[in-house]
XYZ file of C-alpha atoms in Angstrom:
381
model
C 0.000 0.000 0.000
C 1.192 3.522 -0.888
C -0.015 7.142 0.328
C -0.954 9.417 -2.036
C -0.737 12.893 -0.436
C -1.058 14.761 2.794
C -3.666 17.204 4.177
C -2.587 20.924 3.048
C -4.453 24.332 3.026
C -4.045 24.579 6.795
C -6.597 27.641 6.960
C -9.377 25.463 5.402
C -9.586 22.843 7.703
C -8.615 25.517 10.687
C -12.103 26.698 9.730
C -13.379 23.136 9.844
C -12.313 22.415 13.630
C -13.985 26.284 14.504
C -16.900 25.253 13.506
C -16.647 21.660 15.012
C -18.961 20.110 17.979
C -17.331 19.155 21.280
C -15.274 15.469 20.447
C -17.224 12.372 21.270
C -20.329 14.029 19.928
C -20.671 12.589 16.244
C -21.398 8.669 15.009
C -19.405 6.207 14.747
C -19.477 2.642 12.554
C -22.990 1.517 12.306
C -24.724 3.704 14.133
C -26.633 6.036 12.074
C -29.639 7.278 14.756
C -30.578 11.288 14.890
C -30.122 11.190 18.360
C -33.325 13.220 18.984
C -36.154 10.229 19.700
C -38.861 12.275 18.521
C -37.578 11.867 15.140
C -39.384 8.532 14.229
C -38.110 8.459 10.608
C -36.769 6.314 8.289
C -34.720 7.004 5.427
C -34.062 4.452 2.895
C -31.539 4.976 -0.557
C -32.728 3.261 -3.632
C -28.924 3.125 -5.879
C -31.717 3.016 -8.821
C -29.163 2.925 -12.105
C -31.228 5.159 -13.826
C -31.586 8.312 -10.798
C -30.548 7.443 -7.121
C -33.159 8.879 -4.081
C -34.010 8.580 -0.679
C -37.491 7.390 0.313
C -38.874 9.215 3.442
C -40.554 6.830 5.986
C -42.624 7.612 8.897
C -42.655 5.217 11.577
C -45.592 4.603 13.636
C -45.914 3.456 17.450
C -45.935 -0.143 16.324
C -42.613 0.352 14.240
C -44.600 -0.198 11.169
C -43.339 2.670 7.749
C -45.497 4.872 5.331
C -43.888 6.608 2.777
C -43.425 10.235 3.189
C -41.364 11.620 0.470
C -39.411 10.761 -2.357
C -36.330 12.416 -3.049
C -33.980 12.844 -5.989
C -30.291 12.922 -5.344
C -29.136 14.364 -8.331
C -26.830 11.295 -9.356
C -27.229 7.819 -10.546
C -27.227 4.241 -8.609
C -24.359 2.067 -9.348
C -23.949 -1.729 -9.846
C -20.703 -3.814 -9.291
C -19.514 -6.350 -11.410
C -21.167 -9.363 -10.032
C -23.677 -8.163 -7.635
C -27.032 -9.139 -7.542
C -28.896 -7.818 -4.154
C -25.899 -5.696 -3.015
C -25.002 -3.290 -5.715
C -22.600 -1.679 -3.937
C -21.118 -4.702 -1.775
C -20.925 -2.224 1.470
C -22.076 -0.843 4.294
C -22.217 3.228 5.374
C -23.889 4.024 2.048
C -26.323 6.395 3.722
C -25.146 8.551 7.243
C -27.049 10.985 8.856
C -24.910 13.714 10.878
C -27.090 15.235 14.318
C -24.553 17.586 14.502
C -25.278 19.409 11.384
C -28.515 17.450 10.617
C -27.159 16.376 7.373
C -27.937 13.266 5.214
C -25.355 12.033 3.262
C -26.470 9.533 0.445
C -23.358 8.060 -1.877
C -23.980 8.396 -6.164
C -21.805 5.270 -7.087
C -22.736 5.684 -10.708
C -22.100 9.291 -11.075
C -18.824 9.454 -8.578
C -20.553 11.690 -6.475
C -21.699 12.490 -3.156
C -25.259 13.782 -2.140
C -26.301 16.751 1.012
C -28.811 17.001 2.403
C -30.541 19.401 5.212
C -32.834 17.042 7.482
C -36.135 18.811 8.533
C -38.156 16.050 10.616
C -39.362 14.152 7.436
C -38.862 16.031 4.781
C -34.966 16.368 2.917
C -33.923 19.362 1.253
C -30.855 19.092 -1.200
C -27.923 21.120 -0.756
C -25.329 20.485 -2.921
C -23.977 17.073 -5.000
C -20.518 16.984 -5.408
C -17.578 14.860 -6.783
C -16.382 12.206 -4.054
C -12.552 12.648 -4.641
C -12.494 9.184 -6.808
C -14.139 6.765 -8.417
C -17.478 4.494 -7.014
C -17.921 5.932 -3.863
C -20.000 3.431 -1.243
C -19.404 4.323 2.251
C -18.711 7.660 4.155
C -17.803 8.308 7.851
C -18.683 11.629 9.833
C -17.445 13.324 12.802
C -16.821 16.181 14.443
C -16.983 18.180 10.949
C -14.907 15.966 8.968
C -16.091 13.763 6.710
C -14.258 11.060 4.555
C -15.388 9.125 1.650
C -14.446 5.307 0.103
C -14.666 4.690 -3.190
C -14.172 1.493 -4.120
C -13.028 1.323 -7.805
C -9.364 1.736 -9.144
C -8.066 0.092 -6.446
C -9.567 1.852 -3.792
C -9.604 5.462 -2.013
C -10.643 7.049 0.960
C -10.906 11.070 0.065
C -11.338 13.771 2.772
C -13.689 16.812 2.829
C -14.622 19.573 5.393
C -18.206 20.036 6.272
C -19.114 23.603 6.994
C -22.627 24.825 6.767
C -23.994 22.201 5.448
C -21.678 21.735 2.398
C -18.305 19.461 1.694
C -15.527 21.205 0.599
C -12.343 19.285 -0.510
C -10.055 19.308 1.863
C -6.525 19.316 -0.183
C -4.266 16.444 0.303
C -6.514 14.313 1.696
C -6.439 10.863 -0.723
C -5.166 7.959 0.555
C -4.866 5.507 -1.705
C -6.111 1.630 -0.734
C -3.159 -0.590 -3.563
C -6.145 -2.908 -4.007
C -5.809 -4.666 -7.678
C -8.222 -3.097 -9.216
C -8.323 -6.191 -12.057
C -9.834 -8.681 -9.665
C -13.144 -9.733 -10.495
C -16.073 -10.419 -9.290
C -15.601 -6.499 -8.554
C -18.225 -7.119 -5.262
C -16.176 -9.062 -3.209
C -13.152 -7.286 -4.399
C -13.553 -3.639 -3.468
C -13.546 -2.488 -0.105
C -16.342 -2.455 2.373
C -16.552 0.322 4.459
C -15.088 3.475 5.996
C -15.533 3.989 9.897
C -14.093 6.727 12.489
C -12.778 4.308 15.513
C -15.137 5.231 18.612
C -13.293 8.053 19.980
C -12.572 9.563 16.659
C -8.367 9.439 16.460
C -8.762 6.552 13.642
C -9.875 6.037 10.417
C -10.995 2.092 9.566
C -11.005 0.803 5.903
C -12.502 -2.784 5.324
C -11.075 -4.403 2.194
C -13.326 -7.572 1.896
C -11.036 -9.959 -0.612
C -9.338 -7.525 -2.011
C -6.601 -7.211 0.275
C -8.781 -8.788 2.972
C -7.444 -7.310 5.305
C -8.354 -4.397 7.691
C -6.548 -0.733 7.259
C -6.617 1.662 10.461
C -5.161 5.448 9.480
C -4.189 7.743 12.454
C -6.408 10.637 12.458
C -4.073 13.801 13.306
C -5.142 17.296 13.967
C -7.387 19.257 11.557
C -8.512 15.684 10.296
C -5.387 14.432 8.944
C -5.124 10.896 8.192
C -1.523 9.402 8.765
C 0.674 9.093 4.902
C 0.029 4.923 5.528
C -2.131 2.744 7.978
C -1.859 -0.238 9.618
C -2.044 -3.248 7.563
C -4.188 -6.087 9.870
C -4.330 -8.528 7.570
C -7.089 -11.244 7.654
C -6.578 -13.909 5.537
C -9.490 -15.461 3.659
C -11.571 -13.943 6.562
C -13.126 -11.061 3.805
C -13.805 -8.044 6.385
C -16.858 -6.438 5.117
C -18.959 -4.157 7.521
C -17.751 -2.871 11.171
C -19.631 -1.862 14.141
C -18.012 -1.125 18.013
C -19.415 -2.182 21.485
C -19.655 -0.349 24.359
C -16.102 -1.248 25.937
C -14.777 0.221 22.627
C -13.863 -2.847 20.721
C -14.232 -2.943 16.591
C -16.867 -5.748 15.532
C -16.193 -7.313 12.098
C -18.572 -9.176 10.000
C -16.500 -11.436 8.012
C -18.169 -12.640 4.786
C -15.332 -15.816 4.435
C -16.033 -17.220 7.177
C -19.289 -16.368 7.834
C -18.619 -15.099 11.480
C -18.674 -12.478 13.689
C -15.326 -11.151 14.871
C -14.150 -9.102 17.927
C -10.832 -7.083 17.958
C -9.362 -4.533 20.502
C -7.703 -1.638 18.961
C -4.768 -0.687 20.088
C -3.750 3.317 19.394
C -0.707 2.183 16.702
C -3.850 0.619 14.778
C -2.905 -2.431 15.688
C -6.348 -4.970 15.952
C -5.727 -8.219 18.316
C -8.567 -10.575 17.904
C -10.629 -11.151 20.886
C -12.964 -13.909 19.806
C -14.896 -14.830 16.521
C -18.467 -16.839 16.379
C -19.735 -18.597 13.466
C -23.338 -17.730 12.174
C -24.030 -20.740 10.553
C -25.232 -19.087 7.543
C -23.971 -18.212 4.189
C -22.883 -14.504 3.006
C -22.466 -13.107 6.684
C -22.143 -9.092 5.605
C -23.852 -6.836 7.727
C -23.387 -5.602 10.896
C -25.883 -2.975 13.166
C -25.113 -2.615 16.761
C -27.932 -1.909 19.556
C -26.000 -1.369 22.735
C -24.235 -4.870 23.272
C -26.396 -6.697 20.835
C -25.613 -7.197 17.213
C -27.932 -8.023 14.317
C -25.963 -9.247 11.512
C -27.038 -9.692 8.021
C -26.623 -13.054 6.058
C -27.654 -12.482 2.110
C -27.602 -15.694 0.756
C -29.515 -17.514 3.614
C -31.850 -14.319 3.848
C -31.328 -14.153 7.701
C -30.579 -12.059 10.421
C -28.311 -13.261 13.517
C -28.283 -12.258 16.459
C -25.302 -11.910 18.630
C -24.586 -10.847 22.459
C -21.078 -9.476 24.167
C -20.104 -10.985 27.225
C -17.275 -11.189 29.438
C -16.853 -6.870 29.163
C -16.506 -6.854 25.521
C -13.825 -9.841 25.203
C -17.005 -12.504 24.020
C -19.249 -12.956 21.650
C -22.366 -15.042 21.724
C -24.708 -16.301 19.149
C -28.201 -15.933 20.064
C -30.572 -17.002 17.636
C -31.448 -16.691 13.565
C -34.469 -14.653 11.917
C -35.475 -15.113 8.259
C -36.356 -12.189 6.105
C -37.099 -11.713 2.744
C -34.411 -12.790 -0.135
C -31.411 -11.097 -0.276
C -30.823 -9.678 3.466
C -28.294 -6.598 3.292
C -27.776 -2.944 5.356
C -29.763 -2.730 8.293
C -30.074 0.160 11.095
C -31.816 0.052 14.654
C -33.852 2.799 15.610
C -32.755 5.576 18.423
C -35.112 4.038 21.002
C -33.708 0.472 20.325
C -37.227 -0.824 20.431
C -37.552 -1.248 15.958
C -34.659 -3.128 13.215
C -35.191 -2.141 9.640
C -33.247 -4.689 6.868
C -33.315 -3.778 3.475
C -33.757 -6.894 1.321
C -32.392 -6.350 -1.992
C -33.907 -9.531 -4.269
C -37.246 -7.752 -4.362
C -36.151 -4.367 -2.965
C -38.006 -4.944 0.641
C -37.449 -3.574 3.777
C -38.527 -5.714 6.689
C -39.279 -4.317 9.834
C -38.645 -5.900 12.960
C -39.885 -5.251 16.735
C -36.721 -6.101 19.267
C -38.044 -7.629 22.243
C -36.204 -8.540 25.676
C -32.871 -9.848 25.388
C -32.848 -8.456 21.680
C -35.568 -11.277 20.537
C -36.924 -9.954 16.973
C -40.564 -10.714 15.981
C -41.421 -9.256 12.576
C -44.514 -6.133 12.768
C -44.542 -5.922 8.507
C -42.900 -5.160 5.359
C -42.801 -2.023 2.802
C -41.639 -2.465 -1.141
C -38.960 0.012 -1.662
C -39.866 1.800 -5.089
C -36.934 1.447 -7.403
C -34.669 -0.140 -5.160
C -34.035 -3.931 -6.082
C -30.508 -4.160 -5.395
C -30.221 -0.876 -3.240
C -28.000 -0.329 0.133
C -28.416 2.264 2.559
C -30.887 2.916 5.591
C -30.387 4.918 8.338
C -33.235 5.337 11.364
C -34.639 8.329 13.615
């Protein structure tokens, strides 16, 4: 792996950490909530080929959706070689920022990225604009910074400041993955996600079997990432999505061998595995986090799993399995903790879920997704 660049125009991002909440304050892997509990939305990102939006969702007091809005984004969907319910093989597609109260919804067919302002509801668009490389499919927020993966030409992660509501490059800031970008299928391949660690001073970069392996950049001041990262390398394990328990510690869905993985992060970046679970399923993906339980999705099975931590962090326990419909993919919990939402790509589904005691999920319904066979990307109020 090689570096690219540094960060440079030190009075841009000085203006970024102005304008920046207190530390500790933005999201971090898979949790994409608003924060304010009120907000019973859901948001839901179609990747159609021909025009990418976001479906608005109300959710009633039974956890059940009703479409609210449909939204443009300004770009097109995007489809990777091989793919079938997963166009974009990742997970972080859609964020929300509470900070700023900004949706961020990833254009993989038009290399861009889309803004926008979140009123209850109802989206306003603020501004599409290039994501620094080529396929972007997963973005990480905090504290004003925002970076970007794309996943094509063997992989990026591009940096940009977020100030008012709108991205602006932040110079310097690609760091390039050295993932062969001639491997095919291109969805198992490409790299997974992009993640702040939980306290924000790291940068995590799944490659799935592309390098399979797991990169960690040090996040210096003003945002900047370190010139190369940490190199935690998995073999045939194919690190897909990431999530983080309470104690701190980085959870791994591993698509190779279709478990559930538990590392402690060290602050050189180094990840030393604490335990790993199978699922007992096939195409083991996904990973959403509600406090110290774990839903994790299996696509080819069309299951959820459910996982507990024990033992302060350092164990993992399987729990139990819950079909959906075909083609299980990106899920998100909702701020209460009391609803799960899993989109479905074979029929572009979402399947909603009621999480009972001891994080026990009975389903309450399902809502068709207009446009959105294949689609990634949900995030929940």
């Amino acid at each position: 792996m090689r570096a690219i660049t540094r960060f440079g125009a030190a009075t841009a991002v000085a203006a970024v950490v102005s304008l920046a909440p207190a530390s500790g304050s933005a999201l971090a892997f898979g949790d994409h909530g608003f924060g304010d509990r009120s907000d019973r939305v859901v948001f839901v990102q179609t990747d159609n080929l021909a025009g990418n939006q976001v479906i608005a969702y109300d959710r009633a007091a039974n956890g059940t959706l009703s479409q609210a809005g449909t939204y443009d984004t300004g770009g097109l969907g995007g489809a990777l070689s091989g793919s079938v319910v997963d166009h974009l093989a990742s997970q972080g597609s859609l964020v929300y920022d509470r900070d700023s109260r900004s949706l961020y919804a990833v254009n993989a067919g038009s290399n861009t990225i889309s803004v926008f302002s979140v009123f209850g509801d109802r989206l306003a668009l603020r501004q599409t604009i290039g994501s620094g490389g080529a396929f972007p499919v997963s973005i990480a927020v905090r504290d004003g910074v925002v970076y970007v993966l794309n996943a094509e030409q063997g992989g990026t992660v591009a940096g940009f400041a977020s100030i008012f509501g709108r991205l602006f490059p932040s110079p310097g800031s690609i760091r390039a993955l050295g993932i062969n970008p001639t491997e095919e299928p291109q969805f198992t391949h490409t790299p997974g996600q992009v993640a702040f660690s939980p306290e924000g001073s790291q940068l995590i970069v799944t490659t799935k079997a592309g390098g399979s392996d797991i990169d960690v950049f040090r996040v210096g001041p003003f945002g900047r990432l370190a010139q190369t990262p940490t190199v935690n390398s998995e073999p045939s394990a194919v690190p897909f999505a990431l999530s983080s328990d309470r104690e701190g510690h980085v959870i791994v869905a591993e698509a190779g061998g279709n478990a559930l993985a538990d590392f402690a992060l060290s602050r050189d970046g180094t990840l030393t595995p604490l335990d790993s679970v199978g699922t007992s399923q096939e195409a083991t993906c996904w990973v959403v986090a509600d406090g110290d339980r774990f839903y994790v999705s299996n696509a080819a099975s069309a299951s959820l799993s459910e996982f507990g931590s024990e033992n302060g962090g350092r164990a993992l326990s399987l729990l139990g399995a819950t079909k959906t419909d075909g083609g299980t993919v990106d899920a998100t919990v909702s701020g209460d903790g009391r609803y799960l939402y899993v989109q479905t790509g074979l029929a572009g589904i979402v399947d909603e879920f009621a999480i009972g005691a001891g994080g026990a999920l009975s389903e309450t319904g399902t809502i068709a997704i207009p446009g959105a066979v294949g689609g990634e990307g949900i995030v929940a109020g």
